[in-house]
Amino acid sequence: MPSSSVVHAAVFAAGALVGGGLATAVGASRNRSQLASPATKPGSAPVVDVKVEPSGATRVSPTGAAGTVTPLTPLPAILKYGNPGPIADQLVRTAYVAGYDRRLRHPAWTAEHLTLAKLGKSLLDPPSPESEGGDRSNSTFTEDESLPAMFRARLKDYFRSGYDRGHMVPAADAKMSQTAMNETFLLSNIAPQVGEGFNRHYWAYLEDWCRRLTGAFADVYVFTVPLYLPKQDPDGKWRVTHEVIGNPPNVAVPTHFAKVVLASRPSSPATPTIPEISTGAFVLPNAVIKDETPLESFVVPIEAVERAAGLTLFSDEVKKGSKHICQTARCEVVVRRFDDARKRPEMRRAISAPAK
């Protein structure tokens, strides 16, 4: 497994190709103006559109979500025997929406909306004693039978692969019901992740940080995006190299993962209907990351993620009108090493498990 310094070098080098953001937006003395990004192509439609209601509340509308009607257009005669695509499987679940990549056999992106109430932490709107809650111990990893059989990820693909079945939408974000919890265990919400030092540690800390944002913001939207970033080989050329697991090889292993957040709250008590919007993007290598690594070292422009993934996450208006999340919230993870506590019985009461 590469060392932390090598991992960071790969992240920074990759930024030179995916938009310049990864290399220029990170650094102890960086200027926040570096996070300002060029406008996206005029007329481009966002994968997820963030809108402000007349009441001042914000909502996320995935394009083509269930209930929308897309007019059918006649196919060209050359495609009369079949249209090869691309076909994007949009999966609308109880706690999230996802776009599934049939070729890579993991989500191309996931989107979720976090609030204190949804996480069961609201004092004003606590869950009723009769309400059904999700229990992780009652959930099991399951193949997604809603997808065509030939494009599904399978349980055997991960067996002895050396990678964790990494949740893109964590189970801890879906405690509102057992159905919601179970849906996070569908393999269509899973991607291969390095376990020790990443999925079970730093990535879990980042997921926890996203949940903790609900303590300062009324609405938190979280987008998780697997990435395949290039690195420069000794011959000076840039290449994307990634592993594929399964027998036969079916599931691609991302080189990196991105978390993109949008958080909203009233701009002031005097103007509760005018929202203050904060946004930010973080790209982490799918590798061991030391606990002491600052979260801000993974900050990148949102456009860098969009270019690398081929997505448009937010409209130009949202990007231009938002503050950076690290200006309005503390960008710092809380390290909680539950695995160490299990090895040391005397520490079990002092260290809690990172929720997943």
CSV table of C-alpha atoms in Angstrom, one decimal:
chain,number,residue,atom,x,y,z
A,1,MET,CA,0.0,0.0,0.0
A,2,PRO,CA,1.5,3.4,-0.8
A,3,SER,CA,2.6,5.7,1.9
A,4,SER,CA,0.7,8.9,2.8
A,5,SER,CA,3.3,11.1,1.1
A,6,VAL,CA,3.0,9.0,-2.1
A,7,VAL,CA,-0.7,9.1,-1.9
A,8,HIS,CA,-0.8,12.9,-1.6
A,9,ALA,CA,1.7,13.2,-4.5
A,10,ALA,CA,-0.7,11.2,-6.7
A,11,VAL,CA,-3.6,13.4,-5.7
A,12,PHE,CA,-1.9,16.6,-6.4
A,13,ALA,CA,-0.4,15.4,-9.7
A,14,ALA,CA,-3.8,14.2,-10.9
A,15,GLY,CA,-5.2,17.6,-10.5
A,16,ALA,CA,-3.0,19.0,-13.2
A,17,LEU,CA,-5.0,16.9,-15.7
A,18,VAL,CA,-8.5,17.1,-14.3
A,19,GLY,CA,-8.7,20.9,-14.3
A,20,GLY,CA,-5.8,22.2,-12.3
A,21,GLY,CA,-8.0,22.3,-9.2
A,22,LEU,CA,-6.4,19.5,-7.2
A,23,ALA,CA,-3.0,20.9,-7.4
A,24,THR,CA,-3.7,24.6,-6.9
A,25,ALA,CA,-6.6,24.5,-4.4
A,26,VAL,CA,-4.6,22.6,-1.7
A,27,GLY,CA,-1.9,24.0,0.5
A,28,ALA,CA,-1.3,25.5,3.9
A,29,SER,CA,-1.0,29.1,2.5
A,30,ARG,CA,-3.5,28.8,-0.3
A,31,ASN,CA,-5.7,31.7,-1.1
A,32,ARG,CA,-9.5,31.1,-0.9
A,33,SER,CA,-9.9,32.8,-4.2
A,34,GLN,CA,-8.3,29.8,-5.8
A,35,LEU,CA,-11.5,27.9,-5.0
A,36,ALA,CA,-13.4,30.2,-7.4
A,37,SER,CA,-14.1,28.3,-10.5
A,38,PRO,CA,-14.9,29.0,-14.1
A,39,ALA,CA,-18.5,28.8,-15.2
A,40,THR,CA,-19.7,25.6,-16.7
A,41,LYS,CA,-20.8,25.4,-20.3
A,42,PRO,CA,-23.9,27.5,-20.9
A,43,GLY,CA,-27.1,25.5,-21.0
A,44,SER,CA,-25.7,22.5,-19.4
A,45,ALA,CA,-28.2,20.6,-17.3
A,46,PRO,CA,-27.2,19.6,-13.8
A,47,VAL,CA,-27.4,16.0,-12.7
A,48,VAL,CA,-28.9,17.4,-9.5
A,49,ASP,CA,-30.5,20.9,-9.4
A,50,VAL,CA,-30.7,22.8,-6.2
A,51,LYS,CA,-33.6,25.3,-6.0
A,52,VAL,CA,-34.7,27.7,-3.4
A,53,GLU,CA,-38.5,27.6,-2.6
A,54,PRO,CA,-40.5,30.7,-2.0
A,55,SER,CA,-40.5,29.8,1.7
A,56,GLY,CA,-36.7,30.0,1.7
A,57,ALA,CA,-36.1,26.2,2.0
A,58,THR,CA,-33.8,24.6,-0.4
A,59,ARG,CA,-34.5,21.3,-2.2
A,60,VAL,CA,-32.7,19.0,-4.6
A,61,SER,CA,-34.4,17.7,-7.7
A,62,PRO,CA,-32.6,15.0,-9.6
A,63,THR,CA,-33.2,15.4,-13.3
A,64,GLY,CA,-35.4,12.7,-14.6
A,65,ALA,CA,-36.6,11.6,-11.2
A,66,ALA,CA,-39.6,9.5,-10.7
A,67,GLY,CA,-42.7,11.3,-11.6
A,68,THR,CA,-41.2,13.4,-14.4
A,69,VAL,CA,-42.3,12.8,-18.0
A,70,THR,CA,-39.6,12.9,-20.7
A,71,PRO,CA,-41.1,13.2,-24.2
A,72,LEU,CA,-40.2,10.4,-26.5
A,73,THR,CA,-38.5,11.3,-29.7
A,74,PRO,CA,-38.3,9.0,-32.8
A,75,LEU,CA,-35.1,7.0,-33.1
A,76,PRO,CA,-33.0,7.5,-36.3
A,77,ALA,CA,-33.7,4.7,-38.8
A,78,ILE,CA,-30.1,3.4,-38.3
A,79,LEU,CA,-31.1,2.5,-34.7
A,80,LYS,CA,-34.3,0.7,-35.6
A,81,TYR,CA,-33.0,-2.6,-34.3
A,82,GLY,CA,-31.7,-1.2,-31.0
A,83,ASN,CA,-30.2,1.8,-29.2
A,84,PRO,CA,-26.9,1.0,-27.5
A,85,GLY,CA,-27.2,3.9,-25.1
A,86,PRO,CA,-25.6,5.2,-22.9
A,87,ILE,CA,-28.2,3.9,-20.4
A,88,ALA,CA,-28.0,5.4,-16.9
A,89,ASP,CA,-29.9,3.5,-14.2
A,90,GLN,CA,-31.4,6.2,-11.9
A,91,LEU,CA,-32.2,4.5,-8.6
A,92,VAL,CA,-34.7,6.4,-6.4
A,93,ARG,CA,-34.5,5.0,-2.9
A,94,THR,CA,-36.0,5.9,0.4
A,95,ALA,CA,-32.9,7.9,1.7
A,96,TYR,CA,-31.0,8.6,-1.5
A,97,VAL,CA,-30.9,8.8,-5.3
A,98,ALA,CA,-28.1,7.2,-7.3
A,99,GLY,CA,-27.0,6.9,-10.9
A,100,TYR,CA,-25.6,3.4,-11.5
A,101,ASP,CA,-22.8,2.8,-14.0
A,102,ARG,CA,-23.4,-0.5,-15.8
A,103,ARG,CA,-19.9,-0.7,-17.2
A,104,LEU,CA,-18.1,-0.1,-13.9
A,105,ARG,CA,-20.8,-1.9,-11.8
A,106,HIS,CA,-20.9,0.7,-9.0
A,107,PRO,CA,-22.6,4.0,-8.6
A,108,ALA,CA,-21.5,6.9,-10.9
A,109,TRP,CA,-22.9,9.2,-8.1
A,110,THR,CA,-25.2,9.2,-5.1
A,111,ALA,CA,-27.1,12.1,-3.7
A,112,GLU,CA,-28.6,12.4,-0.2
A,113,HIS,CA,-30.3,15.1,1.9
A,114,LEU,CA,-29.4,15.2,5.6
A,115,THR,CA,-31.2,17.0,8.4
A,116,LEU,CA,-31.3,16.6,12.1
A,117,ALA,CA,-34.8,15.1,11.9
A,118,LYS,CA,-33.8,12.5,9.3
A,119,LEU,CA,-30.8,11.5,11.5
A,120,GLY,CA,-33.1,11.2,14.5
A,121,LYS,CA,-31.3,14.0,16.4
A,122,SER,CA,-33.9,16.8,16.2
A,123,LEU,CA,-35.2,18.1,19.6
A,124,LEU,CA,-38.1,19.9,17.8
A,125,ASP,CA,-39.1,16.9,15.7
A,126,PRO,CA,-38.0,13.7,17.5
A,127,PRO,CA,-39.0,10.3,16.1
A,128,SER,CA,-42.2,8.9,17.7
A,129,PRO,CA,-41.8,5.9,20.0
A,130,GLU,CA,-43.9,3.9,17.5
A,131,SER,CA,-41.8,4.9,14.5
A,132,GLU,CA,-39.8,2.2,12.7
A,133,GLY,CA,-36.1,2.7,12.9
A,134,GLY,CA,-33.3,1.1,10.9
A,135,ASP,CA,-31.0,-1.3,12.6
A,136,ARG,CA,-27.7,-2.1,10.8
A,137,SER,CA,-27.5,-5.6,12.4
A,138,ASN,CA,-30.7,-6.5,10.6
A,139,SER,CA,-29.3,-5.6,7.1
A,140,THR,CA,-27.2,-7.7,4.8
A,141,PHE,CA,-25.4,-7.0,1.6
A,142,THR,CA,-27.6,-7.9,-1.3
A,143,GLU,CA,-27.4,-8.0,-5.1
A,144,ASP,CA,-29.7,-5.4,-6.7
A,145,GLU,CA,-32.2,-7.4,-8.7
A,146,SER,CA,-33.7,-4.2,-10.2
A,147,LEU,CA,-30.7,-4.1,-12.5
A,148,PRO,CA,-30.3,-6.3,-15.6
A,149,ALA,CA,-28.5,-9.5,-14.5
A,150,MET,CA,-25.5,-9.0,-16.8
A,151,PHE,CA,-24.7,-5.6,-15.4
A,152,ARG,CA,-25.1,-6.3,-11.7
A,153,ALA,CA,-22.3,-6.4,-9.1
A,154,ARG,CA,-22.4,-9.7,-7.3
A,155,LEU,CA,-21.5,-10.8,-3.9
A,156,LYS,CA,-18.9,-13.2,-5.2
A,157,ASP,CA,-17.1,-10.3,-7.0
A,158,TYR,CA,-16.1,-9.0,-3.6
A,159,PHE,CA,-15.3,-12.4,-2.0
A,160,ARG,CA,-11.6,-12.5,-1.1
A,161,SER,CA,-11.0,-9.5,-3.3
A,162,GLY,CA,-8.9,-7.6,-0.6
A,163,TYR,CA,-11.4,-4.7,-0.7
A,164,ASP,CA,-14.3,-3.7,1.6
A,165,ARG,CA,-17.8,-3.3,0.2
A,166,GLY,CA,-17.8,0.5,0.7
A,167,HIS,CA,-21.1,2.3,1.1
A,168,MET,CA,-21.4,5.3,-1.1
A,169,VAL,CA,-24.5,6.4,1.0
A,170,PRO,CA,-23.6,5.2,4.6
A,171,ALA,CA,-26.0,3.2,6.6
A,172,ALA,CA,-25.8,5.7,9.4
A,173,ASP,CA,-27.5,8.2,7.1
A,174,ALA,CA,-30.6,6.0,6.7
A,175,LYS,CA,-31.8,5.2,10.2
A,176,MET,CA,-35.3,6.4,9.5
A,177,SER,CA,-36.6,2.9,8.6
A,178,GLN,CA,-35.3,-0.6,8.1
A,179,THR,CA,-36.3,-0.3,4.4
A,180,ALA,CA,-34.0,2.8,4.0
A,181,MET,CA,-31.2,1.0,5.9
A,182,ASN,CA,-31.5,-2.2,3.8
A,183,GLU,CA,-31.3,-0.1,0.6
A,184,THR,CA,-27.9,1.2,1.5
A,185,PHE,CA,-26.7,-2.5,1.6
A,186,LEU,CA,-27.7,-3.1,-2.1
A,187,LEU,CA,-24.5,-3.6,-4.1
A,188,SER,CA,-25.7,-0.8,-6.4
A,189,ASN,CA,-24.8,1.5,-3.5
A,190,ILE,CA,-21.4,-0.1,-3.0
A,191,ALA,CA,-17.9,0.4,-4.5
A,192,PRO,CA,-14.6,-1.4,-3.7
A,193,GLN,CA,-12.7,0.5,-1.0
A,194,VAL,CA,-9.4,-0.1,0.8
A,195,GLY,CA,-10.5,-1.3,4.3
A,196,GLU,CA,-7.9,-0.6,6.9
A,197,GLY,CA,-6.9,3.1,6.9
A,198,PHE,CA,-9.6,4.2,4.6
A,199,ASN,CA,-13.2,2.8,4.6
A,200,ARG,CA,-13.0,1.8,8.2
A,201,HIS,CA,-11.2,4.9,9.2
A,202,TYR,CA,-10.6,8.2,7.4
A,203,TRP,CA,-13.6,7.8,5.0
A,204,ALA,CA,-15.8,7.0,8.0
A,205,TYR,CA,-14.5,10.2,9.7
A,206,LEU,CA,-15.5,12.2,6.6
A,207,GLU,CA,-19.0,10.6,6.5
A,208,ASP,CA,-19.3,11.5,10.2
A,209,TRP,CA,-18.2,15.1,9.4
A,210,CYS,CA,-21.0,15.4,6.8
A,211,ARG,CA,-23.6,14.3,9.4
A,212,ARG,CA,-22.2,16.7,12.0
A,213,LEU,CA,-22.8,19.6,9.5
A,214,THR,CA,-26.5,19.2,10.4
A,215,GLY,CA,-25.8,20.8,13.7
A,216,ALA,CA,-25.0,24.1,12.0
A,217,PHE,CA,-27.1,23.9,8.9
A,218,ALA,CA,-30.8,23.2,8.3
A,219,ASP,CA,-30.2,21.2,5.2
A,220,VAL,CA,-27.1,19.3,4.1
A,221,TYR,CA,-26.9,17.7,0.6
A,222,VAL,CA,-24.1,15.2,0.1
A,223,PHE,CA,-22.9,13.8,-3.2
A,224,THR,CA,-20.5,10.9,-3.4
A,225,VAL,CA,-18.6,10.3,-6.6
A,226,PRO,CA,-16.2,7.5,-7.4
A,227,LEU,CA,-13.3,8.8,-9.6
A,228,TYR,CA,-10.7,7.4,-11.9
A,229,LEU,CA,-7.8,9.9,-11.9
A,230,PRO,CA,-4.6,9.7,-14.0
A,231,LYS,CA,-1.1,9.7,-12.6
A,232,GLN,CA,2.1,10.5,-14.4
A,233,ASP,CA,4.3,7.5,-15.2
A,234,PRO,CA,8.2,7.6,-15.4
A,235,ASP,CA,8.0,8.1,-19.1
A,236,GLY,CA,6.2,11.4,-18.6
A,237,LYS,CA,2.9,10.2,-19.9
A,238,TRP,CA,-0.4,10.4,-17.9
A,239,ARG,CA,-2.4,7.1,-17.6
A,240,VAL,CA,-5.4,5.9,-15.7
A,241,THR,CA,-4.7,2.5,-14.1
A,242,HIS,CA,-7.2,0.7,-11.9
A,243,GLU,CA,-7.9,-2.8,-10.7
A,244,VAL,CA,-11.0,-4.9,-11.6
A,245,ILE,CA,-12.2,-7.5,-9.1
A,246,GLY,CA,-14.4,-10.6,-9.6
A,247,ASN,CA,-14.2,-13.8,-11.5
A,248,PRO,CA,-14.7,-13.0,-14.3
A,249,PRO,CA,-13.5,-9.4,-13.6
A,250,ASN,CA,-16.6,-7.4,-13.2
A,251,VAL,CA,-16.3,-4.5,-10.7
A,252,ALA,CA,-13.9,-1.7,-11.2
A,253,VAL,CA,-11.9,-0.3,-8.3
A,254,PRO,CA,-12.0,3.5,-8.2
A,255,THR,CA,-8.6,5.3,-7.7
A,256,HIS,CA,-10.3,8.1,-5.7
A,257,PHE,CA,-13.6,9.1,-4.1
A,258,ALA,CA,-15.1,12.5,-3.9
A,259,LYS,CA,-17.5,14.0,-1.3
A,260,VAL,CA,-19.3,17.2,-2.5
A,261,VAL,CA,-21.5,19.0,0.0
A,262,LEU,CA,-24.0,21.8,-0.2
A,263,ALA,CA,-25.2,23.2,3.1
A,264,SER,CA,-28.0,25.7,3.6
A,265,ARG,CA,-29.2,27.8,6.6
A,266,PRO,CA,-31.0,31.1,7.1
A,267,SER,CA,-28.6,34.0,6.4
A,268,SER,CA,-29.7,35.7,9.6
A,269,PRO,CA,-32.5,35.8,12.2
A,270,ALA,CA,-33.8,38.9,10.6
A,271,THR,CA,-33.9,37.3,7.1
A,272,PRO,CA,-34.9,33.7,7.8
A,273,THR,CA,-36.3,33.2,4.2
A,274,ILE,CA,-33.0,34.2,2.6
A,275,PRO,CA,-30.7,31.1,2.7
A,276,GLU,CA,-26.9,31.2,3.1
A,277,ILE,CA,-25.5,28.5,0.8
A,278,SER,CA,-22.1,26.9,1.4
A,279,THR,CA,-20.4,24.3,-0.9
A,280,GLY,CA,-17.2,22.3,-1.0
A,281,ALA,CA,-15.6,19.3,-2.6
A,282,PHE,CA,-13.1,16.8,-1.2
A,283,VAL,CA,-11.2,14.2,-3.2
A,284,LEU,CA,-9.5,11.3,-1.3
A,285,PRO,CA,-7.4,8.5,-2.7
A,286,ASN,CA,-8.6,5.0,-2.3
A,287,ALA,CA,-5.7,4.1,-0.1
A,288,VAL,CA,-4.5,4.3,3.5
A,289,ILE,CA,-4.7,7.8,4.9
A,290,LYS,CA,-3.1,8.7,8.2
A,291,ASP,CA,-5.5,9.9,10.9
A,292,GLU,CA,-3.6,13.1,11.4
A,293,THR,CA,-4.0,14.2,7.8
A,294,PRO,CA,-5.9,17.6,7.7
A,295,LEU,CA,-9.3,17.4,5.9
A,296,GLU,CA,-8.5,20.6,4.2
A,297,SER,CA,-5.6,19.0,2.4
A,298,PHE,CA,-8.2,17.2,0.2
A,299,VAL,CA,-10.1,20.4,-0.8
A,300,VAL,CA,-10.6,20.8,-4.5
A,301,PRO,CA,-12.8,23.0,-6.7
A,302,ILE,CA,-16.2,21.5,-7.5
A,303,GLU,CA,-15.4,21.8,-11.2
A,304,ALA,CA,-12.4,19.5,-10.8
A,305,VAL,CA,-14.7,16.8,-9.6
A,306,GLU,CA,-17.2,17.6,-12.4
A,307,ARG,CA,-14.6,17.4,-15.1
A,308,ALA,CA,-13.1,14.1,-13.8
A,309,ALA,CA,-16.5,12.5,-13.5
A,310,GLY,CA,-18.3,14.0,-16.5
A,311,LEU,CA,-21.0,15.5,-14.3
A,312,THR,CA,-22.5,18.9,-13.6
A,313,LEU,CA,-23.5,18.8,-9.9
A,314,PHE,CA,-24.7,22.3,-9.4
A,315,SER,CA,-26.0,25.2,-11.5
A,316,ASP,CA,-23.7,28.2,-12.2
A,317,GLU,CA,-26.0,30.3,-10.0
A,318,VAL,CA,-25.5,28.1,-7.0
A,319,LYS,CA,-21.7,28.0,-7.4
A,320,LYS,CA,-21.4,31.7,-7.8
A,321,GLY,CA,-23.7,32.5,-4.9
A,322,SER,CA,-22.2,30.1,-2.3
A,323,LYS,CA,-19.5,30.4,0.2
A,324,HIS,CA,-16.9,27.8,0.7
A,325,ILE,CA,-17.9,25.3,3.4
A,326,CYS,CA,-14.5,25.7,5.2
A,327,GLN,CA,-15.3,29.4,5.7
A,328,THR,CA,-18.6,28.7,7.4
A,329,ALA,CA,-17.9,25.4,9.2
A,330,ARG,CA,-14.9,23.8,10.8
A,331,CYS,CA,-13.3,21.4,8.2
A,332,GLU,CA,-11.9,18.9,10.7
A,333,VAL,CA,-12.6,15.3,11.1
A,334,VAL,CA,-13.0,13.5,14.5
A,335,VAL,CA,-10.8,10.5,14.8
A,336,ARG,CA,-12.5,7.5,16.5
A,337,ARG,CA,-10.5,4.3,16.2
A,338,PHE,CA,-13.0,1.6,17.2
A,339,ASP,CA,-10.7,-1.2,16.0
A,340,ASP,CA,-8.0,-0.1,18.4
A,341,ALA,CA,-10.5,-0.2,21.2
A,342,ARG,CA,-11.4,-3.8,20.4
A,343,LYS,CA,-7.7,-4.7,20.6
A,344,ARG,CA,-7.4,-3.0,24.0
A,345,PRO,CA,-10.3,-3.9,26.3
A,346,GLU,CA,-9.5,-1.1,28.7
A,347,MET,CA,-10.2,1.5,26.0
A,348,ARG,CA,-13.6,0.2,24.9
A,349,ARG,CA,-15.5,2.7,27.0
A,350,ALA,CA,-13.4,5.6,25.9
A,351,ILE,CA,-13.6,5.2,22.1
A,352,SER,CA,-16.8,4.9,20.2
A,353,ALA,CA,-17.3,3.4,16.8
A,354,PRO,CA,-17.6,5.6,13.7
A,355,ALA,CA,-21.1,5.1,12.4
A,356,LYS,CA,-21.4,3.8,8.9
